[in-house]
Every structure is written in structure tokens, then in C-alpha cells.
Short mmCIF file of C-alpha atoms in Angstrom, two decimals:
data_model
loop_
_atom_site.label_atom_id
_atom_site.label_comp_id
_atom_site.label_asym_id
_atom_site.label_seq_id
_atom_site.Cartn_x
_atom_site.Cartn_y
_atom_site.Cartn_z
CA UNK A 21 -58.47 -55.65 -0.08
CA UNK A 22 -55.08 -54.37 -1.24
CA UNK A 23 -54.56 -53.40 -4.33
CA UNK A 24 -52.12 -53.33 -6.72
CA UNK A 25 -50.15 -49.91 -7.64
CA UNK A 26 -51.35 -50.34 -11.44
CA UNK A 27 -54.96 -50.72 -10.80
CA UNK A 28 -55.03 -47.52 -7.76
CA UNK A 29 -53.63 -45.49 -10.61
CA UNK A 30 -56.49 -47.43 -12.66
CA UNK A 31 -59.26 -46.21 -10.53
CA UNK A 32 -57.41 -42.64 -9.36
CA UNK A 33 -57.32 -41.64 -12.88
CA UNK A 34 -60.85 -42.74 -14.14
CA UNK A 35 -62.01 -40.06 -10.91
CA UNK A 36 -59.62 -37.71 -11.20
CA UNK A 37 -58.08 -37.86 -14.96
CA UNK A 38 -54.72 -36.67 -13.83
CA UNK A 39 -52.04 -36.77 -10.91
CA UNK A 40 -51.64 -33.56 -8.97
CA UNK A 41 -48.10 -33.64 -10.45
CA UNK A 42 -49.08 -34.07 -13.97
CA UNK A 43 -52.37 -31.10 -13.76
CA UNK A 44 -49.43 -27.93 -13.45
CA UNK A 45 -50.54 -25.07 -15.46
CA UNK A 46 -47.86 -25.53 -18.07
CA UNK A 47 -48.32 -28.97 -20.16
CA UNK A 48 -45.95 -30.32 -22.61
CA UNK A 49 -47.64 -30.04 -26.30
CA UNK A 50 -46.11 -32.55 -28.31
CA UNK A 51 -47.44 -35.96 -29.96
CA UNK A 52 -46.57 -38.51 -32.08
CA UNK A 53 -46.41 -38.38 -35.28
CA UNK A 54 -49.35 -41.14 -35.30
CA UNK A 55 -51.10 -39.49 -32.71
CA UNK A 56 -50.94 -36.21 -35.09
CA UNK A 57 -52.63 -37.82 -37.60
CA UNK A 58 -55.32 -39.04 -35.67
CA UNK A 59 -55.90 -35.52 -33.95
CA UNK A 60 -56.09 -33.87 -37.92
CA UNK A 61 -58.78 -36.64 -38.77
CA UNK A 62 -60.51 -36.07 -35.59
CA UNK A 63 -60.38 -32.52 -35.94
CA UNK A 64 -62.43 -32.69 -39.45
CA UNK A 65 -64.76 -34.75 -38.04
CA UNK A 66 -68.29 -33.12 -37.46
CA UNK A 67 -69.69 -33.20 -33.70
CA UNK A 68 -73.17 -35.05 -33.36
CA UNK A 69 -74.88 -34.27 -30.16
CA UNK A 70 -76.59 -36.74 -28.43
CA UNK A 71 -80.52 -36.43 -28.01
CA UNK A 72 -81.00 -36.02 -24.23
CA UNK A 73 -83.36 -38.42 -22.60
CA UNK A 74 -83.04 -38.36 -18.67
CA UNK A 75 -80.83 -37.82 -16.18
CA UNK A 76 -80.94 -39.11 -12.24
CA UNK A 77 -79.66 -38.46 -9.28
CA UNK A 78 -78.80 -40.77 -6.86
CA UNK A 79 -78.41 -40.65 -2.76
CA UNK A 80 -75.04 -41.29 -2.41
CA UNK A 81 -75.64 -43.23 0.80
CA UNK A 82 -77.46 -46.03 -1.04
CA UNK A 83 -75.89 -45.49 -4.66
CA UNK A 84 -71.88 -44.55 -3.81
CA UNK A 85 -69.99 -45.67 -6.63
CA UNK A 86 -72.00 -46.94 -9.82
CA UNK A 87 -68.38 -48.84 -12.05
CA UNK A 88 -70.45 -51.13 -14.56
CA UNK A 89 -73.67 -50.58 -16.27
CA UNK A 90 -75.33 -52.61 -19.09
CA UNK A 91 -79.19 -52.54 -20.74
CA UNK A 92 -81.28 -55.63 -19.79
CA UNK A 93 -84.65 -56.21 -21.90
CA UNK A 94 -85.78 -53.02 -23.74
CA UNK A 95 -85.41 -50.65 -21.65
CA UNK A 96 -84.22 -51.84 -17.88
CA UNK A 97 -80.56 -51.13 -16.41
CA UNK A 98 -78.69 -53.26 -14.31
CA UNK A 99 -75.95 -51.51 -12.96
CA UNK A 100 -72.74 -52.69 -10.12
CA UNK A 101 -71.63 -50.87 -6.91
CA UNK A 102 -68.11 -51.67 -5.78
CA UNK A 103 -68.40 -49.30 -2.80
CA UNK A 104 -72.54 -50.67 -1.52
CA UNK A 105 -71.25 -54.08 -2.96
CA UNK A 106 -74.33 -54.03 -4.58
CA UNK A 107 -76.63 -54.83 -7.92
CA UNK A 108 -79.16 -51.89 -8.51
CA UNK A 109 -82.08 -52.74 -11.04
CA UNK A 110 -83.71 -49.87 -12.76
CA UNK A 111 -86.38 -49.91 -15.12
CA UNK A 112 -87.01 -46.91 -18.17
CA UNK A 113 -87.28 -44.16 -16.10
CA UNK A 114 -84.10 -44.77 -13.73
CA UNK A 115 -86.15 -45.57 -10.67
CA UNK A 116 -84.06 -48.83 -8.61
CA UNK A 117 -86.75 -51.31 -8.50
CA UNK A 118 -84.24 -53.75 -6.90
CA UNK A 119 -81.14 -54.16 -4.98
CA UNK A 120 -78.82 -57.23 -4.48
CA UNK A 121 -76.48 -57.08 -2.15
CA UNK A 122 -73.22 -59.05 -2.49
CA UNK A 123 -71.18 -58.60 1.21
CA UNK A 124 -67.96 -58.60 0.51
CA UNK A 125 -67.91 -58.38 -3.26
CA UNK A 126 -66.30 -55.42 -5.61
CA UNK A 127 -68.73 -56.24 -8.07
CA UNK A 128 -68.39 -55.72 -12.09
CA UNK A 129 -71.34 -56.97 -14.78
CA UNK A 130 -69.41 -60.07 -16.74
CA UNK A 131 -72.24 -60.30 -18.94
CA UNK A 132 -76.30 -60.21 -19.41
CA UNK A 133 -78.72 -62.70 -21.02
CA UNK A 134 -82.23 -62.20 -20.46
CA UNK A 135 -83.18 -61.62 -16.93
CA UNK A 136 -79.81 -63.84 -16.47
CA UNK A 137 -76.82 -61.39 -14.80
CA UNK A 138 -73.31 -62.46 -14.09
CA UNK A 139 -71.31 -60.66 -11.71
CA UNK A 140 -67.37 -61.18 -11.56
CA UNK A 141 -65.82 -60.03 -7.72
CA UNK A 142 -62.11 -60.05 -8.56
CA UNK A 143 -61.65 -60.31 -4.60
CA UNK A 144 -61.90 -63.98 -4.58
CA UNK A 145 -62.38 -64.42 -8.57
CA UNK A 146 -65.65 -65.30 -8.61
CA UNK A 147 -68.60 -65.57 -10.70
CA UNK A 148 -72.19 -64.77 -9.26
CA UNK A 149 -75.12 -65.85 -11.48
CA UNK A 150 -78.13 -63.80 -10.72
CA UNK A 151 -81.63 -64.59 -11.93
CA UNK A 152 -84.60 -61.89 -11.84
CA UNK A 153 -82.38 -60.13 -9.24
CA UNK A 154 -82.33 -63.42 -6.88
CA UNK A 155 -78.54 -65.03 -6.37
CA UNK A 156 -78.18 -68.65 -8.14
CA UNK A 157 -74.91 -70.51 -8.46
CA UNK A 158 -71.37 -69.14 -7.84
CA UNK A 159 -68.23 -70.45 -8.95
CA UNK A 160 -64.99 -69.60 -8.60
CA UNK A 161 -62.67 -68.82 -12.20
CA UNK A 162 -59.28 -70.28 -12.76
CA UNK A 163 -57.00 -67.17 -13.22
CA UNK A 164 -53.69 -68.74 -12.44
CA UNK A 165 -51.56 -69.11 -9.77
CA UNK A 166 -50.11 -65.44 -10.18
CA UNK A 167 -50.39 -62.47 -7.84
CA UNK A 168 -54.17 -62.02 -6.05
CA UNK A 169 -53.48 -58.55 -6.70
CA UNK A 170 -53.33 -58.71 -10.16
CA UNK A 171 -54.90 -56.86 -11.99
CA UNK A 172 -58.43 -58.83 -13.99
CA UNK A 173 -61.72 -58.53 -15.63
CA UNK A 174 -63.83 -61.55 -17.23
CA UNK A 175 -67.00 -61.57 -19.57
CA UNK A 176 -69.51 -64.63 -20.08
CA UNK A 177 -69.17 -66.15 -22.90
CA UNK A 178 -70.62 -68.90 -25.28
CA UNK A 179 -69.22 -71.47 -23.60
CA UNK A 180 -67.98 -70.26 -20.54
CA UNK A 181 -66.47 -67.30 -19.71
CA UNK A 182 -62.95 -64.92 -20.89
CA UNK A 183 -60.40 -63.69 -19.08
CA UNK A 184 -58.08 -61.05 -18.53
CA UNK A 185 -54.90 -61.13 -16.38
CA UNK A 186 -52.39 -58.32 -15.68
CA UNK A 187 -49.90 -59.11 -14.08
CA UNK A 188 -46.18 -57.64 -13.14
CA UNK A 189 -44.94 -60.53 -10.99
CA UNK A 190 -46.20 -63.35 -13.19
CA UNK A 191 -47.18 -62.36 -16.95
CA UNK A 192 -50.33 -60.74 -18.76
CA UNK A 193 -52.68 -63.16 -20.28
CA UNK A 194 -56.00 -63.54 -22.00
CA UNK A 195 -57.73 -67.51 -20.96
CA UNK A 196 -60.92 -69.02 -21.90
CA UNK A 197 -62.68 -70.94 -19.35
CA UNK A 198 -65.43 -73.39 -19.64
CA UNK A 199 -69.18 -73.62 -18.20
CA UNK A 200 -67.03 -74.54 -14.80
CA UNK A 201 -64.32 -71.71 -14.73
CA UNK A 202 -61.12 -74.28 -15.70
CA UNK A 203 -58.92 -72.97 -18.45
CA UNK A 204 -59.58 -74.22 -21.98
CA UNK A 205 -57.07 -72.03 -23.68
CA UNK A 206 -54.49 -69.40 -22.63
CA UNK A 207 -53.53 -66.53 -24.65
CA UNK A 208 -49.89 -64.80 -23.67
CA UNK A 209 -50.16 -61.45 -23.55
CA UNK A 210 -46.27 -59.99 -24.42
CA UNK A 211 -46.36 -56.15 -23.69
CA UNK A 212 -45.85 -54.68 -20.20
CA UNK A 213 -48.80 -54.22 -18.39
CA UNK A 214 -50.37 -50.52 -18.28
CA UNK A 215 -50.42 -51.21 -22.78
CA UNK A 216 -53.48 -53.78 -21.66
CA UNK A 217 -55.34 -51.93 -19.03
CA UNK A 218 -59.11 -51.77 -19.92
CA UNK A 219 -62.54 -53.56 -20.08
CA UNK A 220 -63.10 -57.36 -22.32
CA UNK A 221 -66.22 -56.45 -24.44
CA UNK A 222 -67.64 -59.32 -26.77
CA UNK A 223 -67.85 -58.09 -30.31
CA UNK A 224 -69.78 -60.94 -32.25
CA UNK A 225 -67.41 -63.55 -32.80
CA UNK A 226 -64.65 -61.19 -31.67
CA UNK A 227 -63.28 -60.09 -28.33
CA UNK A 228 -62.05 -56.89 -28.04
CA UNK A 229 -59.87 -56.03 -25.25
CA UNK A 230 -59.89 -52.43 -24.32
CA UNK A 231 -56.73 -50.07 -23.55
CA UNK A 232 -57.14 -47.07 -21.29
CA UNK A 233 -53.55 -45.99 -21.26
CA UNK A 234 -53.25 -45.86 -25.28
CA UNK A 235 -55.55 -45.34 -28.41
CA UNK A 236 -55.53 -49.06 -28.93
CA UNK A 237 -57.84 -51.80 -28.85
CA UNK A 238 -56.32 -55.30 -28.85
CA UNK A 239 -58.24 -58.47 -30.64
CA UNK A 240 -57.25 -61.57 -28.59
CA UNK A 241 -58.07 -65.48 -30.66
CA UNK A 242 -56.97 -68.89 -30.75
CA UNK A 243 -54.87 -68.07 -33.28
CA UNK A 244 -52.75 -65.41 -31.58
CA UNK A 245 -53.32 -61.18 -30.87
CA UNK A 246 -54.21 -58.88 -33.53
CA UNK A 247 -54.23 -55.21 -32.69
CA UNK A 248 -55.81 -51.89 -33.68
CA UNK A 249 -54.63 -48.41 -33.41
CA UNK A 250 -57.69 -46.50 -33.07
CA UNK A 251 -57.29 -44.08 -36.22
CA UNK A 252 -58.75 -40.66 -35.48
CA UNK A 253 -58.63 -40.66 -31.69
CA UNK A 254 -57.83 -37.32 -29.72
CA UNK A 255 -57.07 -36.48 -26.34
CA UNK A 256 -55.77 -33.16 -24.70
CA UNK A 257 -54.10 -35.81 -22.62
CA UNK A 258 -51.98 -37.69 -25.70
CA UNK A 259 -48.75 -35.27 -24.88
CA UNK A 260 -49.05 -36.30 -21.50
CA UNK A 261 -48.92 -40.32 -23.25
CA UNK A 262 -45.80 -39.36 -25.02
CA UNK A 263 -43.75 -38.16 -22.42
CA UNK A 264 -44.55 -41.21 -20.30
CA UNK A 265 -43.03 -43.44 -23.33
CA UNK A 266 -40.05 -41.72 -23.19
CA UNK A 267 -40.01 -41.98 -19.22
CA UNK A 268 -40.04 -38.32 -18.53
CA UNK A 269 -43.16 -38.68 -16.34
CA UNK A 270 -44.23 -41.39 -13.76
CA UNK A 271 -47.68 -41.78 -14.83
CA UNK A 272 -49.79 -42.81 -18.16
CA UNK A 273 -52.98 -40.36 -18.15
CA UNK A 274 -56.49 -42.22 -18.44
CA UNK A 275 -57.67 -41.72 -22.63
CA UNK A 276 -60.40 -44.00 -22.60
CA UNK A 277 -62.49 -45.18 -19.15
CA UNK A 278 -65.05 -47.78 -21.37
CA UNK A 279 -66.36 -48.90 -24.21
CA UNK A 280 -69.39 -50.51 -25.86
CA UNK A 281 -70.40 -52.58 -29.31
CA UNK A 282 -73.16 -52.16 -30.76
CA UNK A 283 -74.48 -52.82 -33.84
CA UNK A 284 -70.87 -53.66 -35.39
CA UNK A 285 -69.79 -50.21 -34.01
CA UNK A 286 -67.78 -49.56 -31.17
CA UNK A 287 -68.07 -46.45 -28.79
CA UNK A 288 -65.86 -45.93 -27.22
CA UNK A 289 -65.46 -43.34 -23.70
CA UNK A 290 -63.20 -40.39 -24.68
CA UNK A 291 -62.40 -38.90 -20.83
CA UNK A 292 -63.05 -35.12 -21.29
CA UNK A 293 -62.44 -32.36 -18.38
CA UNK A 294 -66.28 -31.81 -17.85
CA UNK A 295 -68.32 -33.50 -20.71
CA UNK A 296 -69.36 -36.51 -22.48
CA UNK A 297 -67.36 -37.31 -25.58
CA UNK A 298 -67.91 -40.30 -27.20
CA UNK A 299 -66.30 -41.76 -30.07
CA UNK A 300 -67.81 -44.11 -32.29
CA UNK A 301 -65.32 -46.71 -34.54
CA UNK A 302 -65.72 -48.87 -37.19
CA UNK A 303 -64.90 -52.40 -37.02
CA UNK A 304 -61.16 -51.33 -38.95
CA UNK A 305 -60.90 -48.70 -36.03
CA UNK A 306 -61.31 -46.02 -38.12
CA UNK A 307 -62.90 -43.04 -36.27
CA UNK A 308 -66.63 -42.35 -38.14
CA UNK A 309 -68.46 -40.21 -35.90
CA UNK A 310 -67.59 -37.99 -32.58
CA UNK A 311 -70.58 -37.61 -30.06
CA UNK A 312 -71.03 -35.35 -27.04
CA UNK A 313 -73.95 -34.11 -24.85
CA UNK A 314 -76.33 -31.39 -25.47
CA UNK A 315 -74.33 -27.60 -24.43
CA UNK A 316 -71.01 -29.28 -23.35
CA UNK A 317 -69.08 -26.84 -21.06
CA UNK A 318 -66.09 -27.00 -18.95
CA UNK A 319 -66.89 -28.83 -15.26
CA UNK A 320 -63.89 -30.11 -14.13
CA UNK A 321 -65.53 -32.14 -11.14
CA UNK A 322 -67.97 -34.08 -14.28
CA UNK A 323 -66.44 -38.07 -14.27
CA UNK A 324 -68.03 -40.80 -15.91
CA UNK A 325 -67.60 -44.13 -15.18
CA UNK A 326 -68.88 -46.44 -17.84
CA UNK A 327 -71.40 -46.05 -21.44
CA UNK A 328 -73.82 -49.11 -22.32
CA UNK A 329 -74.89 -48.85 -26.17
CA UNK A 330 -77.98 -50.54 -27.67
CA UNK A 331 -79.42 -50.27 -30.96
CA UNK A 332 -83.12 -50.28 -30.75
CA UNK A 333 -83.54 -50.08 -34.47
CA UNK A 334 -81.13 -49.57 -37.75
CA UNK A 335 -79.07 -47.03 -37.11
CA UNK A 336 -80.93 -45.50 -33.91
CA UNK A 337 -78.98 -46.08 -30.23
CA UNK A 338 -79.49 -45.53 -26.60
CA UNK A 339 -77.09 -44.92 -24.54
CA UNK A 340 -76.57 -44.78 -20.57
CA UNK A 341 -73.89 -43.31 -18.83
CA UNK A 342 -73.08 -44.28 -15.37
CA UNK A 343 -71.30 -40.71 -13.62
CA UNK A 344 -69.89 -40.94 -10.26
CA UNK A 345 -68.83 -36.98 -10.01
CA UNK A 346 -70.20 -33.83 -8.67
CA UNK A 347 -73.02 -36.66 -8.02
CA UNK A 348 -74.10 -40.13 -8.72
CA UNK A 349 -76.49 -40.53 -11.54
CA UNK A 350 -76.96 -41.89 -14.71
CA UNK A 351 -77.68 -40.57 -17.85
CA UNK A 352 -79.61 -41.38 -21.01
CA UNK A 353 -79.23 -40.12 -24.77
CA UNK A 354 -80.90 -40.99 -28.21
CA UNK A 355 -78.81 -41.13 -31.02
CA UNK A 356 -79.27 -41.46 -34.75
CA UNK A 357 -77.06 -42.36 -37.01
CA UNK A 358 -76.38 -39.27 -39.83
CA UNK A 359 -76.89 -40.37 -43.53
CA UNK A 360 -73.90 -38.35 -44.42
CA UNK A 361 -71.10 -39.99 -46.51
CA UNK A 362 -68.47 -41.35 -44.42
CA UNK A 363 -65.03 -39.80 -44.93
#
């Protein structure tokens, strides 16, 4: 399938976190005056590490390229692979228990309910509804008559399902669909298109729309587009950010590669050159807590690919991390929440 430019640079920068042109030894250092702000709050912030639970490895030949992962039941995975065009199932200790194969889909998880899995393949814009691992119904989701390249992600929802559309040729847009796929509603979305770039994730009654390019998450409604500016994010990459806004570089570098809600917080996938840093948000966007793995050290090669967050009981979390360099695994943490006052 081709692809569009946006969405290679998409995927080449959640592997790689930089261009060959933009990695030279001598970086430019400054950052918005916003930005700067965020990196002094950041930098005040104390570091929780996460509680390591497991970590497995996968043969690559079978498990190539793990993009979506979510919990399912109390302790189960279900987790996509757009190279195998595959479902794996794995239950609490990371063993694949089973394996759906979808030929010819680029599978991503759209949303979970029970033993209940949907599965968007933006090749031909469909929705697969699995059941206990075993294919149902399939139906195909109204994204417009736009470019098949475009770029698009969609998440089940309590009626139906959300889109996301990003599109050069034809516009950027946020729809909801019904039980059947037809638009309901269509949300205009007016900013070009690497501002939008990022995963839906349902938030109770509130979608949040996730920005890879920028510290922003944006809150799509009927009644029109709120945003957030993600107050206390830092990147060593946000110089890199600047100088693409001002059009002295060709690329936007990769900040965030995912995020996750729970609980009312949202964590959200700081890319780091060689370790997990997570950042956790209040529903303001206010950075409250910073999270990384036990010993963190420098492994340029280390790239996760997407973080699924469950509380399992007030203020305790799990979290699984899907990596797809040096080697295919996944990885599990325990966190718990600090009774410290927030700043």
C-alpha cells in the first residue's frame, strides 16, 4: 500500500526518532518561550520509577512489528501486528495464547469491551469485530471521499465509532459514525496537518486527540475544538520543533509516540534516546508526575511503540509497553501513585 509522505515520516520517526539530517553532532538549543516554561516545571518535577514486572521477548519471525496494545480482562493483552497482519492474545505472564490473522490488513486496536476487540485496517477503512479471538462482522467506515492515502485512525465508541482524517489534498477532520460506519457528525479540523498527527483515545465523555509533532492534545465535540498545551512537557527534541516552525528544517521530530487514560489521568509516551519516560497529566494538562523505568541508561537502538494504562485499584496502575527495537517484546510496570502534595 502506498503511503502518504506525512505518515512514512509518521512511522520513520516513531523507529528512528530523528532524520539522518537532523541527528548531526551539533543541535540548535533554543525553545520557545512556552516550551521554556514547561522544561523549568518539568525540571522540578521528581522522577518516580516504575515497579518492574516482566519483560518478553518475542521471535521476530512470528511477532515483527507489535503498533497497538491495550489490557483486556484483568490481566490479558491483546496486542496488533501491522507487519504479521496479525492479533496476538497474551494472558498475565506474556505468553501468546492466540493469534488472528487478518491477510491483508495493517491492523490497529479501535477499541476493547470484554472479550469484544475491534480492529480498524486503514487499507480499505475497515472495522473487524473480533469475539474471544474468532472474526465476527466487518464493516467498512465512511471517511470521505478524500485521498486513500490519507492519513486516519478511529476508536469504538458509544454509539458507533470516531474518526480521524488527515488530509493535505482534501482537509483534516474529526466524524462520528454510527453502529453502521455512516457519518453522524463532522468536525473540521483548521490547522495544517503534521499539528494533528497522533492516536484518538476516549477519555470518559471526552475524546482526546493526540499530537506527536507538538506538546498538545486537542479535545474534539459537537460543539467545536478545544485545545490543551501540555504544561510541563520536555523534550531534548523541542529545539528541533522550533526550528521546523520557522521553516529552517524539513522535518517535525516525533515528542510523543502514544498515550493512555486512565483513571482521569493521562500518560502520555515521552520518546527518549534509550528509555521509558512517561509523563502523566491531569485532566487541565498540567504535568503531575514524570515516570521512567528502573536504571534508565542511554541505548540509542531502545524504541517503543505504544503504553496501555489500567488502574487496578485507587491510585495503583499497570502498565504495558509494546517495544519494537533492539527486539520485540513487551514490557510490564507497577505503579503507585505518591501521596505527595501536588505542585
Amino acid at each position: 500500500m502506498r503511503q502518504p509522505a506525512l505518515l512514512v515520516l509518521f512511522l520513520t520517526l516513531a523507529l528512528t526518532g530523528c532524520l539522518p539530517s537532523s541527528c548531526s553532532r551539533v543541535e540548535p538549543r533554543a525553545i520557545s518561550p512556552a516550551d521554556s516554561l514547561s522544561r523549568s516545571m518539568a525540571e522540578a518535577m521528581p522522577v518516580d520509577t516504575l515497579e518492574w514486572v516482566s519483560s518478553t521477548v518475542f521471535d521476530q519471525e512470528d511477532f515483527r512489528n507489535p503498533r497497538t496494545v491495550r489490557f483486556l480482562g484483568a490481566e490479558d493483552l491483546v496486542i496488533t501486528d501491522t507487519q504479521a497482519h496479525a492479533v496476538h492474545y497474551l494472558d498475565g505472564q506474556n505468553r501468546i495464547v492466540k493469534t488472528t490473522l487478518l491477510p491483508g490488513a495493517i491492523p490497529y486496536l479501535a477499541g476493547v469491551d470484554g472479550d469484544s476487540v475491534w480492529v480498524f485496517g486503514p487499507g480499505d477503512r475497515s472495522v473487524r469485530l473480533l469475539v474471544g479471538g474468532e472474526p465476527q462482522d466487518s464493516l467498512r467506515i465512511d471517511l470521505g471521499s478524500g485521498n486513500e492515502r490519507a492519513l486516519t485512525w478511529v476508536v469504538r465508541s458509544q454509539d458507533g465509532f470516531i474518526s480521524k482524517v488527515l488530509d493535505d489534498d482534501s482537509g483534516n477532520h474529526v466524524a462520528w459514525h454510527d453502529a453502521s460506519g455512516a457519518v453522524v457528525r463532522r468536525l473540521e479540523l483548521p490547522a495544517s496537518t503534521w499539528r494533528y498527527a497522533g492516536f484518538l483515545r476516549p477519555d470518559g465523555e471526552r475524546l482526546v486527540s493526540l499530537s506527536g509533532f507538538l506538546p498538545w492534545v486537542h479535545l474534539p465535540s459537537e460543539t467545536g475544538l478545544d485545545s490543551l498545551r501540555l504544561m510541563g512537557f520536555d523534550s531534548p527534541m523541542l529545539a528541533r520543533t522550533l526550528q521546523f516552525e520557522r521553516g529552517t528544517t524539513e522535518q517535525p521530530p516525533l515528542l510523543s509516540g502514544s498515550a493512555d487514560v486512565a483513571g482521569g489521568w493521562l500518560f502520555v509516551l515521552n520518546m527518549r534516546p534509550g528509555w521509558l519516560h512517561v509523563d502523566v497529566y491531569d485532566r487541565d494538562g498540567t504535568l503531575r508526575y514524570v515516570l521512567t523505568q528502573p536504571d534508565p541508561s542511554f541505548d540509542k537502538e531502545y524504541y517503543p511503540s505504544d503504553v496501555a494504562v489500567r488502574e487496578t485499584a485507587p491510585g495503583w496502575f499497570e502498565l504495558a509497553v509494546t517495544v519494537t527495537e533492539p527486539e520485540t517484546r513487551v514490557d510490564r510496570y507497577h505503579w503507585q501513585m505518591p501521596e505527595r502534595p501536588m505542585p
